[in-house]
Short mmCIF file of C-alpha atoms in Angstrom, two decimals:
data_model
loop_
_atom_site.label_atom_id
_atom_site.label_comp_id
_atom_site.label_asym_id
_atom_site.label_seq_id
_atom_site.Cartn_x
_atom_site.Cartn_y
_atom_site.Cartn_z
CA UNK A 30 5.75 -12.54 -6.11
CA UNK A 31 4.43 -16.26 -5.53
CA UNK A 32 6.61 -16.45 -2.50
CA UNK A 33 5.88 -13.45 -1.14
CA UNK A 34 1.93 -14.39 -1.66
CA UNK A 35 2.73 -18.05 0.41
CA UNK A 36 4.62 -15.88 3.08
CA UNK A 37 1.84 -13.63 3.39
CA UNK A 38 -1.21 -16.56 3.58
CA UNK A 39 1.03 -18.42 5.81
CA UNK A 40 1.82 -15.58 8.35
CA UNK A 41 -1.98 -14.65 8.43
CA UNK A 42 -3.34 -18.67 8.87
CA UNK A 43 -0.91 -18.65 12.08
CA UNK A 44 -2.27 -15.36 13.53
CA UNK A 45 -5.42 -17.31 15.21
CA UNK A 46 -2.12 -19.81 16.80
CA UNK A 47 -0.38 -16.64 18.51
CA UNK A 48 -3.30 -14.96 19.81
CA UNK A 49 -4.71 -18.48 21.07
CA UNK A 50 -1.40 -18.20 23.28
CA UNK A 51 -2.77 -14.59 24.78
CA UNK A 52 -5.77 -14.78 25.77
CA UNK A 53 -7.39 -18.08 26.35
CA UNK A 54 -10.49 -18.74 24.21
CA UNK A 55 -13.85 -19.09 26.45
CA UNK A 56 -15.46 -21.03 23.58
CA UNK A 57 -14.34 -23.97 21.37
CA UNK A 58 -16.27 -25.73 18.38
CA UNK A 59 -15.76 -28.56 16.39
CA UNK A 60 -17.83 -30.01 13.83
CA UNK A 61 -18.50 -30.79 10.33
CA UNK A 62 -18.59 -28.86 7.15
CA UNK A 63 -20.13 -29.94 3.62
CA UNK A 64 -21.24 -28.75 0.18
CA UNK A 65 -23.29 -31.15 -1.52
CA UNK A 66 -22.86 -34.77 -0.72
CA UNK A 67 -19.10 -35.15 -2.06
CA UNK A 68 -17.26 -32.24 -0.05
CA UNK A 69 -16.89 -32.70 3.13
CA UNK A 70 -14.29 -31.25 5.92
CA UNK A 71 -13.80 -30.10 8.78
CA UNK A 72 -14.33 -27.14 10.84
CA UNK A 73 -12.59 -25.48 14.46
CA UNK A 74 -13.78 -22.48 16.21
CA UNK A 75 -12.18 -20.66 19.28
CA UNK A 76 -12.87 -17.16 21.20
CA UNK A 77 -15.73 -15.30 22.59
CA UNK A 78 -19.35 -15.75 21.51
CA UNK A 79 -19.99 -12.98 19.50
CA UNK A 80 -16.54 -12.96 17.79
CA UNK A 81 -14.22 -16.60 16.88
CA UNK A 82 -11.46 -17.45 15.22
CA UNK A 83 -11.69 -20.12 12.29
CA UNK A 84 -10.48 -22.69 10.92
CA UNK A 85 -11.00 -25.28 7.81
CA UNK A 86 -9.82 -28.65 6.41
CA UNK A 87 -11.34 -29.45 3.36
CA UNK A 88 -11.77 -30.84 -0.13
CA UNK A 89 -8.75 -33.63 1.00
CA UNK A 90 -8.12 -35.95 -1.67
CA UNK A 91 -5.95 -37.96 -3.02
CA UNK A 92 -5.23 -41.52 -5.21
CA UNK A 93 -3.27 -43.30 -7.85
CA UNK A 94 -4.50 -44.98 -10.16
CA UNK A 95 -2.54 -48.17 -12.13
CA UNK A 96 -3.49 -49.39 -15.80
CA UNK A 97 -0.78 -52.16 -17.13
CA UNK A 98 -0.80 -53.99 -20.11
CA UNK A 99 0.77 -55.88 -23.20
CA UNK A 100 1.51 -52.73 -24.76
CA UNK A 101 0.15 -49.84 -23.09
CA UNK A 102 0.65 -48.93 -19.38
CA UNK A 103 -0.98 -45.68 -17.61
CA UNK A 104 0.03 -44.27 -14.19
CA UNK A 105 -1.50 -41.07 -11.85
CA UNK A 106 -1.07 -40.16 -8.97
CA UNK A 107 -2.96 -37.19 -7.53
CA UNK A 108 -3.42 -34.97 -3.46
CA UNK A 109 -5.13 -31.95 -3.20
CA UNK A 110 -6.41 -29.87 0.32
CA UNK A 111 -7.67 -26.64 0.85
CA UNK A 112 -6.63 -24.81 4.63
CA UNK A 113 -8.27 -21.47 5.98
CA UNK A 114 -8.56 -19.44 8.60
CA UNK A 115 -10.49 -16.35 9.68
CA UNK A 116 -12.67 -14.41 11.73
CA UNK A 117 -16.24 -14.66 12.22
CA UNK A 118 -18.34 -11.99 14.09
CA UNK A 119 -22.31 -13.07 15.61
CA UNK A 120 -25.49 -11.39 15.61
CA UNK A 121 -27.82 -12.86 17.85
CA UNK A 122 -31.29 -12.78 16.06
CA UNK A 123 -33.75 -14.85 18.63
CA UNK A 124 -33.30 -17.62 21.20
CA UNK A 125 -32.26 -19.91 18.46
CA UNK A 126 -31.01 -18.17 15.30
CA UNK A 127 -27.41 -16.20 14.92
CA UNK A 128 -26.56 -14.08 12.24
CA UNK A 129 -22.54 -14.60 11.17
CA UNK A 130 -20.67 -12.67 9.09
CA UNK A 131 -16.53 -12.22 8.82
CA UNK A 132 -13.48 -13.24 6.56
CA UNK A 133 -11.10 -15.84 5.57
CA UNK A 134 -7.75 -16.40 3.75
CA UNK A 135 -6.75 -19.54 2.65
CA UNK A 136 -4.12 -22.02 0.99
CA UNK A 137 -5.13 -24.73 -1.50
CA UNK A 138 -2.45 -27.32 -2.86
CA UNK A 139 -2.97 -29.34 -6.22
CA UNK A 140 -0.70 -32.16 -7.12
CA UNK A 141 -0.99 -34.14 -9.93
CA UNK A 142 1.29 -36.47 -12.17
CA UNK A 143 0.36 -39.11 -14.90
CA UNK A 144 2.38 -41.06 -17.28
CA UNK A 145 1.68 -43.22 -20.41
CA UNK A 146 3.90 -45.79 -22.26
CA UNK A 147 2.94 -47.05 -25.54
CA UNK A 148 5.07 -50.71 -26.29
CA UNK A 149 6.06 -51.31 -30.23
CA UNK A 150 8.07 -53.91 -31.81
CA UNK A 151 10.71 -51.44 -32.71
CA UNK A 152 10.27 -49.42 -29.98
CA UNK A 153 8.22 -46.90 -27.45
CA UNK A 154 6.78 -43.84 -26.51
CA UNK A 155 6.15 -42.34 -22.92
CA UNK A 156 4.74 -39.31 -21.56
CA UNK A 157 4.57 -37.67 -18.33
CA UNK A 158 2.38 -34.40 -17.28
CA UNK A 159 3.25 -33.16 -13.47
CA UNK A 160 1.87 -30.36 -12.12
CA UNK A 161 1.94 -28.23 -8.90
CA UNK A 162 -0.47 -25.49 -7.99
CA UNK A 163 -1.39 -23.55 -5.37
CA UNK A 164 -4.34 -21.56 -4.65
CA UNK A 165 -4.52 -18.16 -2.11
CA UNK A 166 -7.47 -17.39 -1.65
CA UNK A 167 -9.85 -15.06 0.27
CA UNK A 168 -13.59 -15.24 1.11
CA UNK A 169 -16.18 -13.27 2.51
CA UNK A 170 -18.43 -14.97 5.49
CA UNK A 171 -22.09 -14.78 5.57
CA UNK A 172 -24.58 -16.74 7.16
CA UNK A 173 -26.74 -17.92 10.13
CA UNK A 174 -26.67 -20.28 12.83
CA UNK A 175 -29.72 -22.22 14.62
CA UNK A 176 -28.62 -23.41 17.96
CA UNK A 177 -30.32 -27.26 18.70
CA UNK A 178 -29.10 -27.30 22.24
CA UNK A 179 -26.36 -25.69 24.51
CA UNK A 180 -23.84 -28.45 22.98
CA UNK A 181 -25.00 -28.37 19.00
CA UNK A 182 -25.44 -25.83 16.33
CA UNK A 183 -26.41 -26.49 13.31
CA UNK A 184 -25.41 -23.90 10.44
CA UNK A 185 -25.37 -22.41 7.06
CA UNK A 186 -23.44 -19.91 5.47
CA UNK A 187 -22.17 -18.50 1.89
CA UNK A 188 -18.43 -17.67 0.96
CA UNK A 189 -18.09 -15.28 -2.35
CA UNK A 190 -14.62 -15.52 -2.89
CA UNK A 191 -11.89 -14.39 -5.01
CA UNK A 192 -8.70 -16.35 -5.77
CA UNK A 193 -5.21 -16.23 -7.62
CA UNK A 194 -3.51 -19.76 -8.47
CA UNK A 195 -0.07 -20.43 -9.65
CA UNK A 196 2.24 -23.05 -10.10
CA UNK A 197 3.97 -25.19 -12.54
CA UNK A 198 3.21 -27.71 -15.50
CA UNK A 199 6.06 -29.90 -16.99
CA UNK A 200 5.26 -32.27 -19.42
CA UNK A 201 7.97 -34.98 -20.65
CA UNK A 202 8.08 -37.23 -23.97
CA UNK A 203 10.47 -39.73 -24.41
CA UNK A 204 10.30 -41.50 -27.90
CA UNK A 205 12.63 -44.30 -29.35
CA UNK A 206 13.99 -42.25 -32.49
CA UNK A 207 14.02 -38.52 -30.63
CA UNK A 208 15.14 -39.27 -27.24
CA UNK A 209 13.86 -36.72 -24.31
CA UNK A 210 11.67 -33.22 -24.95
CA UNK A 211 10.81 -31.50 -22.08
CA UNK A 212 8.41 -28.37 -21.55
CA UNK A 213 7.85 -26.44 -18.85
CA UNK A 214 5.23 -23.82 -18.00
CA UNK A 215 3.75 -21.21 -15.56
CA UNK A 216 0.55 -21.15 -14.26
CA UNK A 217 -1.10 -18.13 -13.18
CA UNK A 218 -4.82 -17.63 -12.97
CA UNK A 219 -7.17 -15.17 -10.84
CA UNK A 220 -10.75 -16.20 -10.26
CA UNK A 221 -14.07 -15.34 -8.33
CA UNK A 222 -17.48 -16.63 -7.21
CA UNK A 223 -20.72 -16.30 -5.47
CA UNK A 224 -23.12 -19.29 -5.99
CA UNK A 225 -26.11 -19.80 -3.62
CA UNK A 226 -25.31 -23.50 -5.14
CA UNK A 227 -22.68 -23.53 -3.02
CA UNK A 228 -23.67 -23.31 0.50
CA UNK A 229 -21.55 -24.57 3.21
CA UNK A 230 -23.35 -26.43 5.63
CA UNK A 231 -22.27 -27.14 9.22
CA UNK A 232 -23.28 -29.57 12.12
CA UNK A 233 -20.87 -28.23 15.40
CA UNK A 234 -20.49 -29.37 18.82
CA UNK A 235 -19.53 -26.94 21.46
CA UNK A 236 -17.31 -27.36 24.14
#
């Protein structure tokens, strides 16, 4: 099931790659996307004017952090991005304003792994939590575009989605008297949303 659902994502985010290779686009984009002041991306267009392929890089992040002392010690290290790619269709409203509306699938990857020793005089205790999730996910596209100029275009749009993530937890204690426990366990998880909160802004340059 969870490869088939990868398989499936990954076939569809490609599609935009083959047909790129039929028929060459007569527009390109590339700009900007964010939500709020912390999420930020980016953003590739190709096709006709009133109909584009899409695609996204976003919510990339990553980091380790390294806490070490006399007796205690703490370790994480942590990546996570978000991919998709779709098809948006245009409206044109006025001289300046575009209505947008079309679909995306996407792939989202979660990594995370921390560890904690605790340092006695007879002894120690560690623990480690790893996990690896992934995230398919599919959105609907709706919003408008207000072109500054024949190079810029500044735009807005909403995404109600619905997603499914799965993956894997393992979390490992290691204690002086009881040696090694290890447990392991599946993630699965379906979710949706549509928050005007969340509007995904865009500043593109055509070309």
């Amino acid at each position: 099931m969870k490869k088939t659902v990868i398989s499936f994502f990954a076939v569809v985010l490609m599609m935009p790659f083959m047909a790129q290779s039929q028929d060459a686009p007569k527009q390109r984009e590339i700009g900007l996307i964010f939500t709020g002041l912390n999420s930020f991306g980016l953003t590739y267009r190709q096709g006709k004017a009133e109909a584009l392929w899409r695609f996204r890089v976003a919510n990339v992040s990553g980091g380790s952090d390294n806490s070490v002392g006399d007796s205690l010690s703490n370790r994480s290290q942590r990546f996570a991005v978000d991919l998709m790619a779709g098809r948006e269709f245009r409206k044109t409203l006025d001289e300046h304003f575009t209505f947008r509306y079309g679909l995306d699938l996407g792939l989202g990857l979660r990594l995370n792994e921390a560890s904690n020793e605790n340092i006695f005089v007879n002894g120690s205790d560690q623990s480690t939590n790893a996990s690896q999730l992934f995230t398919a996910s599919m959105n609907l596209v709706l919003g408008f575009n207000y072109q500054l100029s024949d190079k810029f275009i500044l735009g807005a749009e909403v995404l109600p989605s619905f997603g499914y993530t799965f993956g894997q937890q393992e979390f490992t204690y290691i204690t002086s008297n009881r040696g090694a426990r290890t447990n392991e366990q599946d993630v699965s998880d379906w979710s949706y949303q549509m928050r005007l909160s969340s509007i995904l802004l865009s500043a593109v340059y055509i070309f």
